[in-house]
Amino acid sequence: MKILVVHGPNLNLLGKREPHIYGTVTLDEINGRLTALAKELGTDVSCFQSNHEGELVQKIQDAMGQYQAIVINPGAYTHTSVALRDAIASTGILAVEVHLSNIYRREEFRKHSYISGVAAGQITGFGPESYLLGLRAAVQAVRSAAGQ
C-alpha cells in the first residue's frame, strides 16, 4: 500500500511560523515521523509540499493508479480551494484531511472546509499527531475496503 501525504501552503515554515498556534515541530520532523509510522504499519509513504495550488492539484491527479490514499493538510486552501476539492473528488482516491490546529476554534472563516465533503474523514487540533492519526486512519480505511 502506498499513501501520499500532501502539505499545503506555508507548512514549509512549520517550527518558525506562529509557534503558539502550530507548535515548534518542523515539516521535516513530521515527515520523519510519518515515514517511521508507515514502516511500522507495513506501508509506504511519500510526502509532498507546495505553496502553489496548481502544483497540489497536479500532484493529487498524478496520484491516480499510484497511491491508495491521500493524507492532506490543505492549509489555507482548506477554506478557499474548490480546485483541490474537485481534484480529490475526481481521482476517487480515499482522502483523510488533517490540520494541526483545531480549525473550529479559530477565526470564523477557518470553520468551513471545502475538502471535508470529499474526504473520508477529518482530524483536527492534535498538532503533529494529527498527521499520524490521519495516516493510521487512511491505512485502516484502505485495509477495510480491501477486506483485510
Short mmCIF file of N, CA and C in Angstrom, two decimals:
data_model
loop_
_atom_site.label_atom_id
_atom_site.label_comp_id
_atom_site.label_asym_id
_atom_site.label_seq_id
_atom_site.Cartn_x
_atom_site.Cartn_y
_atom_site.Cartn_z
N MET A 1 0.85 -1.18 0.00
CA MET A 1 0.00 0.00 0.00
C MET A 1 0.89 1.24 0.00
N LYS A 2 0.47 2.23 -0.78
CA LYS A 2 1.19 3.49 -0.85
C LYS A 2 0.25 4.64 -0.49
N ILE A 3 0.74 5.50 0.40
CA ILE A 3 -0.02 6.65 0.86
C ILE A 3 0.74 7.92 0.48
N LEU A 4 0.03 8.88 -0.10
CA LEU A 4 0.60 10.18 -0.41
C LEU A 4 0.19 11.17 0.68
N VAL A 5 1.17 11.87 1.23
CA VAL A 5 0.90 12.94 2.19
C VAL A 5 1.15 14.27 1.49
N VAL A 6 0.13 15.11 1.48
CA VAL A 6 0.19 16.40 0.79
C VAL A 6 0.10 17.51 1.83
N HIS A 7 1.11 18.37 1.81
CA HIS A 7 1.16 19.53 2.70
C HIS A 7 0.95 20.79 1.87
N GLY A 8 0.00 21.61 2.27
CA GLY A 8 -0.31 22.82 1.53
C GLY A 8 0.55 24.01 1.89
N PRO A 9 0.07 25.21 1.54
CA PRO A 9 0.87 26.42 1.65
C PRO A 9 1.26 26.77 3.08
N ASN A 10 2.46 27.29 3.19
CA ASN A 10 3.06 27.79 4.43
C ASN A 10 3.48 26.70 5.40
N LEU A 11 3.17 25.45 5.10
CA LEU A 11 3.56 24.39 6.02
C LEU A 11 5.07 24.14 5.99
N ASN A 12 5.75 24.63 4.95
CA ASN A 12 7.21 24.57 4.92
C ASN A 12 7.82 25.44 6.01
N LEU A 13 7.05 26.33 6.60
CA LEU A 13 7.55 27.22 7.66
C LEU A 13 7.27 26.70 9.07
N LEU A 14 6.73 25.48 9.17
CA LEU A 14 6.46 24.93 10.50
C LEU A 14 7.72 24.95 11.35
N GLY A 15 7.54 25.22 12.62
CA GLY A 15 8.66 25.35 13.54
C GLY A 15 9.05 26.80 13.73
N LYS A 16 8.77 27.63 12.73
CA LYS A 16 9.06 29.07 12.78
C LYS A 16 7.77 29.88 12.77
N ARG A 17 6.78 29.38 12.04
CA ARG A 17 5.54 30.11 11.78
C ARG A 17 4.58 30.00 12.96
N GLU A 18 4.25 31.10 13.57
CA GLU A 18 3.25 31.16 14.64
C GLU A 18 3.30 29.93 15.56
N PRO A 19 4.40 29.75 16.26
CA PRO A 19 4.54 28.54 17.09
C PRO A 19 3.48 28.43 18.19
N HIS A 20 2.88 29.55 18.58
CA HIS A 20 1.80 29.50 19.58
C HIS A 20 0.55 28.82 19.02
N ILE A 21 0.44 28.74 17.70
CA ILE A 21 -0.69 28.04 17.06
C ILE A 21 -0.26 26.69 16.53
N TYR A 22 0.89 26.65 15.81
CA TYR A 22 1.28 25.46 15.07
C TYR A 22 2.39 24.65 15.74
N GLY A 23 2.94 25.15 16.84
CA GLY A 23 3.99 24.43 17.55
C GLY A 23 5.36 24.67 16.96
N THR A 24 6.33 23.91 17.47
CA THR A 24 7.73 24.11 17.09
C THR A 24 8.29 22.95 16.27
N VAL A 25 7.49 21.96 16.00
CA VAL A 25 7.93 20.82 15.21
C VAL A 25 8.00 21.24 13.74
N THR A 26 9.07 20.88 13.06
CA THR A 26 9.25 21.26 11.66
C THR A 26 8.55 20.26 10.73
N LEU A 27 8.40 20.67 9.49
CA LEU A 27 7.81 19.78 8.48
C LEU A 27 8.69 18.56 8.27
N ASP A 28 10.00 18.74 8.27
CA ASP A 28 10.91 17.59 8.12
C ASP A 28 10.72 16.60 9.27
N GLU A 29 10.51 17.11 10.48
CA GLU A 29 10.28 16.21 11.62
C GLU A 29 8.96 15.46 11.46
N ILE A 30 7.93 16.14 11.01
CA ILE A 30 6.64 15.47 10.77
C ILE A 30 6.81 14.40 9.71
N ASN A 31 7.49 14.72 8.61
CA ASN A 31 7.70 13.74 7.56
C ASN A 31 8.50 12.54 8.07
N GLY A 32 9.46 12.78 8.93
CA GLY A 32 10.23 11.69 9.52
C GLY A 32 9.36 10.79 10.38
N ARG A 33 8.49 11.39 11.16
CA ARG A 33 7.57 10.61 11.99
C ARG A 33 6.60 9.80 11.13
N LEU A 34 6.13 10.41 10.05
CA LEU A 34 5.22 9.70 9.14
C LEU A 34 5.93 8.51 8.49
N THR A 35 7.16 8.70 8.08
CA THR A 35 7.92 7.63 7.44
C THR A 35 8.14 6.47 8.43
N ALA A 36 8.48 6.80 9.67
CA ALA A 36 8.68 5.76 10.69
C ALA A 36 7.38 5.01 10.97
N LEU A 37 6.27 5.73 11.10
CA LEU A 37 5.00 5.09 11.36
C LEU A 37 4.57 4.23 10.18
N ALA A 38 4.77 4.72 8.98
CA ALA A 38 4.42 3.94 7.79
C ALA A 38 5.16 2.60 7.79
N LYS A 39 6.40 2.63 8.15
CA LYS A 39 7.19 1.39 8.22
C LYS A 39 6.58 0.42 9.23
N GLU A 40 6.20 0.94 10.40
CA GLU A 40 5.55 0.11 11.43
C GLU A 40 4.25 -0.50 10.91
N LEU A 41 3.52 0.27 10.11
CA LEU A 41 2.22 -0.16 9.61
C LEU A 41 2.33 -1.02 8.35
N GLY A 42 3.55 -1.19 7.86
CA GLY A 42 3.75 -2.00 6.67
C GLY A 42 3.28 -1.35 5.39
N THR A 43 3.44 -0.05 5.31
CA THR A 43 3.03 0.70 4.11
C THR A 43 4.14 1.66 3.71
N ASP A 44 4.03 2.21 2.53
CA ASP A 44 4.97 3.22 2.06
C ASP A 44 4.29 4.57 2.08
N VAL A 45 5.07 5.60 2.37
CA VAL A 45 4.53 6.96 2.38
C VAL A 45 5.45 7.87 1.58
N SER A 46 4.85 8.76 0.80
CA SER A 46 5.58 9.80 0.08
C SER A 46 5.00 11.13 0.51
N CYS A 47 5.89 12.10 0.78
CA CYS A 47 5.44 13.40 1.26
C CYS A 47 5.74 14.48 0.21
N PHE A 48 4.81 15.41 0.06
CA PHE A 48 4.94 16.49 -0.92
C PHE A 48 4.38 17.77 -0.32
N GLN A 49 5.11 18.88 -0.48
CA GLN A 49 4.64 20.17 -0.01
C GLN A 49 4.76 21.18 -1.14
N SER A 50 3.76 22.04 -1.25
CA SER A 50 3.83 23.16 -2.20
C SER A 50 3.00 24.32 -1.67
N ASN A 51 3.45 25.49 -2.03
CA ASN A 51 2.69 26.71 -1.74
C ASN A 51 1.79 27.09 -2.90
N HIS A 52 1.80 26.28 -3.97
CA HIS A 52 1.10 26.61 -5.20
C HIS A 52 -0.07 25.67 -5.43
N GLU A 53 -1.25 26.23 -5.55
CA GLU A 53 -2.47 25.45 -5.70
C GLU A 53 -2.40 24.49 -6.90
N GLY A 54 -1.95 24.99 -8.04
CA GLY A 54 -1.88 24.16 -9.24
C GLY A 54 -0.95 22.96 -9.07
N GLU A 55 0.16 23.14 -8.37
CA GLU A 55 1.08 22.02 -8.12
C GLU A 55 0.42 20.98 -7.22
N LEU A 56 -0.35 21.42 -6.25
CA LEU A 56 -1.05 20.49 -5.37
C LEU A 56 -2.11 19.72 -6.14
N VAL A 57 -2.86 20.42 -6.99
CA VAL A 57 -3.87 19.77 -7.81
C VAL A 57 -3.21 18.73 -8.72
N GLN A 58 -2.11 19.10 -9.35
CA GLN A 58 -1.42 18.18 -10.25
C GLN A 58 -0.90 16.94 -9.51
N LYS A 59 -0.36 17.14 -8.32
CA LYS A 59 0.15 16.01 -7.53
C LYS A 59 -0.98 15.05 -7.18
N ILE A 60 -2.13 15.59 -6.81
CA ILE A 60 -3.29 14.74 -6.48
C ILE A 60 -3.74 13.98 -7.73
N GLN A 61 -3.82 14.66 -8.86
CA GLN A 61 -4.21 13.98 -10.10
C GLN A 61 -3.20 12.89 -10.48
N ASP A 62 -1.92 13.18 -10.33
CA ASP A 62 -0.87 12.22 -10.67
C ASP A 62 -0.87 11.01 -9.74
N ALA A 63 -1.54 11.11 -8.61
CA ALA A 63 -1.59 10.01 -7.64
C ALA A 63 -2.47 8.86 -8.10
N MET A 64 -3.34 9.11 -9.08
CA MET A 64 -4.24 8.05 -9.56
C MET A 64 -3.41 6.87 -10.08
N GLY A 65 -3.79 5.69 -9.61
CA GLY A 65 -3.11 4.48 -10.04
C GLY A 65 -1.80 4.22 -9.33
N GLN A 66 -1.35 5.16 -8.51
CA GLN A 66 -0.09 5.01 -7.79
C GLN A 66 -0.27 4.88 -6.29
N TYR A 67 -1.28 5.56 -5.76
CA TYR A 67 -1.49 5.61 -4.31
C TYR A 67 -2.89 5.13 -3.99
N GLN A 68 -3.03 4.48 -2.83
CA GLN A 68 -4.33 4.00 -2.39
C GLN A 68 -5.05 5.01 -1.50
N ALA A 69 -4.31 5.98 -0.96
CA ALA A 69 -4.93 7.00 -0.11
C ALA A 69 -4.05 8.25 -0.09
N ILE A 70 -4.70 9.35 0.27
CA ILE A 70 -4.02 10.63 0.44
C ILE A 70 -4.34 11.16 1.83
N VAL A 71 -3.31 11.59 2.53
CA VAL A 71 -3.47 12.34 3.77
C VAL A 71 -3.12 13.77 3.40
N ILE A 72 -4.06 14.69 3.59
CA ILE A 72 -3.84 16.06 3.11
C ILE A 72 -4.11 17.10 4.19
N ASN A 73 -3.13 17.98 4.35
CA ASN A 73 -3.33 19.21 5.11
C ASN A 73 -3.30 20.33 4.07
N PRO A 74 -4.46 20.79 3.63
CA PRO A 74 -4.50 21.79 2.58
C PRO A 74 -4.13 23.19 3.04
N GLY A 75 -3.83 23.36 4.34
CA GLY A 75 -3.51 24.69 4.84
C GLY A 75 -4.65 25.65 4.56
N ALA A 76 -4.31 26.87 4.19
CA ALA A 76 -5.33 27.88 3.93
C ALA A 76 -6.23 27.53 2.75
N TYR A 77 -5.76 26.66 1.85
CA TYR A 77 -6.61 26.23 0.73
C TYR A 77 -7.83 25.43 1.20
N THR A 78 -7.80 24.97 2.43
CA THR A 78 -8.96 24.28 3.00
C THR A 78 -10.22 25.12 2.81
N HIS A 79 -10.07 26.41 3.03
CA HIS A 79 -11.20 27.33 3.11
C HIS A 79 -11.50 28.06 1.80
N THR A 80 -10.66 27.82 0.78
CA THR A 80 -10.80 28.60 -0.45
C THR A 80 -10.78 27.80 -1.74
N SER A 81 -10.29 26.57 -1.71
CA SER A 81 -9.98 25.90 -2.98
C SER A 81 -11.00 24.85 -3.41
N VAL A 82 -11.85 25.26 -4.31
CA VAL A 82 -12.73 24.31 -4.97
C VAL A 82 -11.89 23.41 -5.88
N ALA A 83 -10.78 23.93 -6.41
CA ALA A 83 -9.92 23.14 -7.28
C ALA A 83 -9.33 21.93 -6.56
N LEU A 84 -8.87 22.10 -5.33
CA LEU A 84 -8.36 20.95 -4.56
C LEU A 84 -9.48 19.98 -4.25
N ARG A 85 -10.63 20.49 -3.89
CA ARG A 85 -11.79 19.64 -3.62
C ARG A 85 -12.13 18.81 -4.84
N ASP A 86 -12.18 19.45 -6.00
CA ASP A 86 -12.52 18.74 -7.23
C ASP A 86 -11.45 17.73 -7.62
N ALA A 87 -10.19 18.05 -7.38
CA ALA A 87 -9.10 17.11 -7.69
C ALA A 87 -9.25 15.84 -6.86
N ILE A 88 -9.54 16.00 -5.57
CA ILE A 88 -9.72 14.83 -4.71
C ILE A 88 -10.94 14.03 -5.16
N ALA A 89 -12.03 14.71 -5.41
CA ALA A 89 -13.25 14.02 -5.84
C ALA A 89 -13.03 13.30 -7.18
N SER A 90 -12.30 13.92 -8.09
CA SER A 90 -12.10 13.37 -9.42
C SER A 90 -11.25 12.11 -9.44
N THR A 91 -10.30 12.02 -8.51
CA THR A 91 -9.40 10.86 -8.52
C THR A 91 -10.04 9.62 -7.95
N GLY A 92 -10.99 9.80 -7.05
CA GLY A 92 -11.60 8.65 -6.38
C GLY A 92 -10.70 8.02 -5.34
N ILE A 93 -9.58 8.65 -5.04
CA ILE A 93 -8.65 8.13 -4.03
C ILE A 93 -9.15 8.54 -2.65
N LEU A 94 -9.18 7.60 -1.73
CA LEU A 94 -9.58 7.89 -0.37
C LEU A 94 -8.69 8.99 0.20
N ALA A 95 -9.30 9.99 0.81
CA ALA A 95 -8.54 11.10 1.38
C ALA A 95 -8.92 11.31 2.84
N VAL A 96 -7.92 11.61 3.64
CA VAL A 96 -8.11 11.99 5.03
C VAL A 96 -7.54 13.40 5.19
N GLU A 97 -8.39 14.32 5.64
CA GLU A 97 -7.99 15.72 5.84
C GLU A 97 -7.45 15.87 7.26
N VAL A 98 -6.30 16.54 7.39
CA VAL A 98 -5.72 16.77 8.71
C VAL A 98 -5.35 18.24 8.88
N HIS A 99 -5.41 18.68 10.14
CA HIS A 99 -5.00 20.04 10.50
C HIS A 99 -4.30 20.00 11.84
N LEU A 100 -3.25 20.78 11.97
CA LEU A 100 -2.51 20.86 13.22
C LEU A 100 -3.35 21.54 14.31
N SER A 101 -3.97 22.64 13.95
CA SER A 101 -4.80 23.37 14.92
C SER A 101 -6.26 22.96 14.72
N ASN A 102 -7.07 23.23 15.73
CA ASN A 102 -8.50 22.95 15.62
C ASN A 102 -9.15 24.11 14.87
N ILE A 103 -9.43 23.88 13.59
CA ILE A 103 -9.95 24.96 12.75
C ILE A 103 -11.31 25.46 13.23
N TYR A 104 -12.01 24.68 14.02
CA TYR A 104 -13.34 25.07 14.51
C TYR A 104 -13.27 25.94 15.76
N ARG A 105 -12.06 26.14 16.29
CA ARG A 105 -11.87 27.01 17.45
C ARG A 105 -11.11 28.27 17.06
N ARG A 106 -11.03 28.52 15.76
CA ARG A 106 -10.26 29.65 15.26
C ARG A 106 -11.19 30.68 14.62
N GLU A 107 -10.65 31.50 13.77
CA GLU A 107 -11.43 32.54 13.12
C GLU A 107 -12.60 31.93 12.35
N GLU A 108 -13.65 32.71 12.22
CA GLU A 108 -14.87 32.21 11.59
C GLU A 108 -14.62 31.66 10.19
N PHE A 109 -13.80 32.35 9.40
CA PHE A 109 -13.56 31.91 8.02
C PHE A 109 -12.86 30.56 7.94
N ARG A 110 -12.18 30.15 9.01
CA ARG A 110 -11.48 28.87 9.01
C ARG A 110 -12.39 27.69 9.35
N LYS A 111 -13.62 27.96 9.71
CA LYS A 111 -14.53 26.89 10.14
C LYS A 111 -15.20 26.17 8.98
N HIS A 112 -14.97 26.64 7.77
CA HIS A 112 -15.53 25.97 6.59
C HIS A 112 -14.41 25.27 5.82
N SER A 113 -14.63 24.02 5.49
CA SER A 113 -13.67 23.25 4.70
C SER A 113 -14.32 22.78 3.41
N TYR A 114 -13.72 23.16 2.29
CA TYR A 114 -14.17 22.63 1.01
C TYR A 114 -13.77 21.17 0.85
N ILE A 115 -12.77 20.74 1.59
CA ILE A 115 -12.22 19.39 1.45
C ILE A 115 -13.05 18.36 2.21
N SER A 116 -13.61 18.73 3.34
CA SER A 116 -14.27 17.75 4.21
C SER A 116 -15.39 16.98 3.51
N GLY A 117 -16.06 17.61 2.57
CA GLY A 117 -17.16 16.95 1.88
C GLY A 117 -16.74 15.82 0.95
N VAL A 118 -15.47 15.78 0.58
CA VAL A 118 -14.98 14.72 -0.30
C VAL A 118 -13.95 13.83 0.40
N ALA A 119 -13.68 14.11 1.67
CA ALA A 119 -12.72 13.30 2.44
C ALA A 119 -13.47 12.20 3.19
N ALA A 120 -12.77 11.09 3.42
CA ALA A 120 -13.33 10.01 4.22
C ALA A 120 -13.52 10.46 5.66
N GLY A 121 -12.65 11.37 6.11
CA GLY A 121 -12.73 11.89 7.46
C GLY A 121 -11.78 13.05 7.65
N GLN A 122 -11.87 13.66 8.82
CA GLN A 122 -11.07 14.84 9.13
C GLN A 122 -10.55 14.71 10.56
N ILE A 123 -9.26 15.03 10.73
CA ILE A 123 -8.64 15.02 12.05
C ILE A 123 -8.04 16.41 12.26
N THR A 124 -8.43 17.06 13.33
CA THR A 124 -8.04 18.45 13.52
C THR A 124 -7.75 18.74 14.99
N GLY A 125 -6.68 19.50 15.21
CA GLY A 125 -6.42 20.02 16.54
C GLY A 125 -5.43 19.27 17.40
N PHE A 126 -4.75 18.28 16.87
CA PHE A 126 -3.82 17.49 17.68
C PHE A 126 -2.36 17.74 17.35
N GLY A 127 -2.08 18.89 16.77
CA GLY A 127 -0.70 19.22 16.42
C GLY A 127 -0.15 18.19 15.45
N PRO A 128 1.15 17.90 15.52
CA PRO A 128 1.75 16.93 14.61
C PRO A 128 1.11 15.54 14.68
N GLU A 129 0.53 15.23 15.82
CA GLU A 129 -0.15 13.94 15.97
C GLU A 129 -1.32 13.79 15.00
N SER A 130 -1.89 14.92 14.57
CA SER A 130 -2.98 14.86 13.58
C SER A 130 -2.54 14.11 12.33
N TYR A 131 -1.32 14.34 11.90
CA TYR A 131 -0.81 13.63 10.72
C TYR A 131 -0.71 12.13 10.97
N LEU A 132 -0.21 11.76 12.14
CA LEU A 132 -0.04 10.34 12.46
C LEU A 132 -1.40 9.65 12.59
N LEU A 133 -2.33 10.32 13.22
CA LEU A 133 -3.69 9.79 13.30
C LEU A 133 -4.30 9.67 11.91
N GLY A 134 -4.05 10.65 11.07
CA GLY A 134 -4.55 10.61 9.69
C GLY A 134 -3.97 9.46 8.90
N LEU A 135 -2.68 9.20 9.08
CA LEU A 135 -2.05 8.07 8.40
C LEU A 135 -2.65 6.76 8.87
N ARG A 136 -2.80 6.62 10.18
CA ARG A 136 -3.42 5.39 10.72
C ARG A 136 -4.84 5.21 10.16
N ALA A 137 -5.60 6.28 10.12
CA ALA A 137 -6.97 6.22 9.61
C ALA A 137 -6.99 5.83 8.14
N ALA A 138 -6.09 6.40 7.36
CA ALA A 138 -6.04 6.08 5.93
C ALA A 138 -5.69 4.62 5.70
N VAL A 139 -4.70 4.12 6.41
CA VAL A 139 -4.29 2.72 6.27
C VAL A 139 -5.44 1.81 6.66
N GLN A 140 -6.08 2.09 7.77
CA GLN A 140 -7.20 1.27 8.23
C GLN A 140 -8.36 1.28 7.23
N ALA A 141 -8.68 2.43 6.70
CA ALA A 141 -9.77 2.55 5.75
C ALA A 141 -9.48 1.77 4.46
N VAL A 142 -8.26 1.86 3.97
CA VAL A 142 -7.90 1.11 2.76
C VAL A 142 -7.97 -0.38 3.03
N ARG A 143 -7.44 -0.80 4.17
CA ARG A 143 -7.48 -2.23 4.50
C ARG A 143 -8.90 -2.71 4.68
N SER A 144 -9.75 -1.93 5.31
CA SER A 144 -11.15 -2.31 5.49
C SER A 144 -11.86 -2.44 4.15
N ALA A 145 -11.60 -1.50 3.26
CA ALA A 145 -12.22 -1.53 1.93
C ALA A 145 -11.78 -2.76 1.13
N ALA A 146 -10.53 -3.21 1.41
CA ALA A 146 -10.00 -4.38 0.72
C ALA A 146 -10.36 -5.68 1.42
N GLY A 147 -11.10 -5.59 2.53
CA GLY A 147 -11.49 -6.77 3.27
C GLY A 147 -10.39 -7.40 4.10
N GLN A 148 -9.39 -6.60 4.45
CA GLN A 148 -8.25 -7.11 5.25
C GLN A 148 -8.47 -6.88 6.73
#
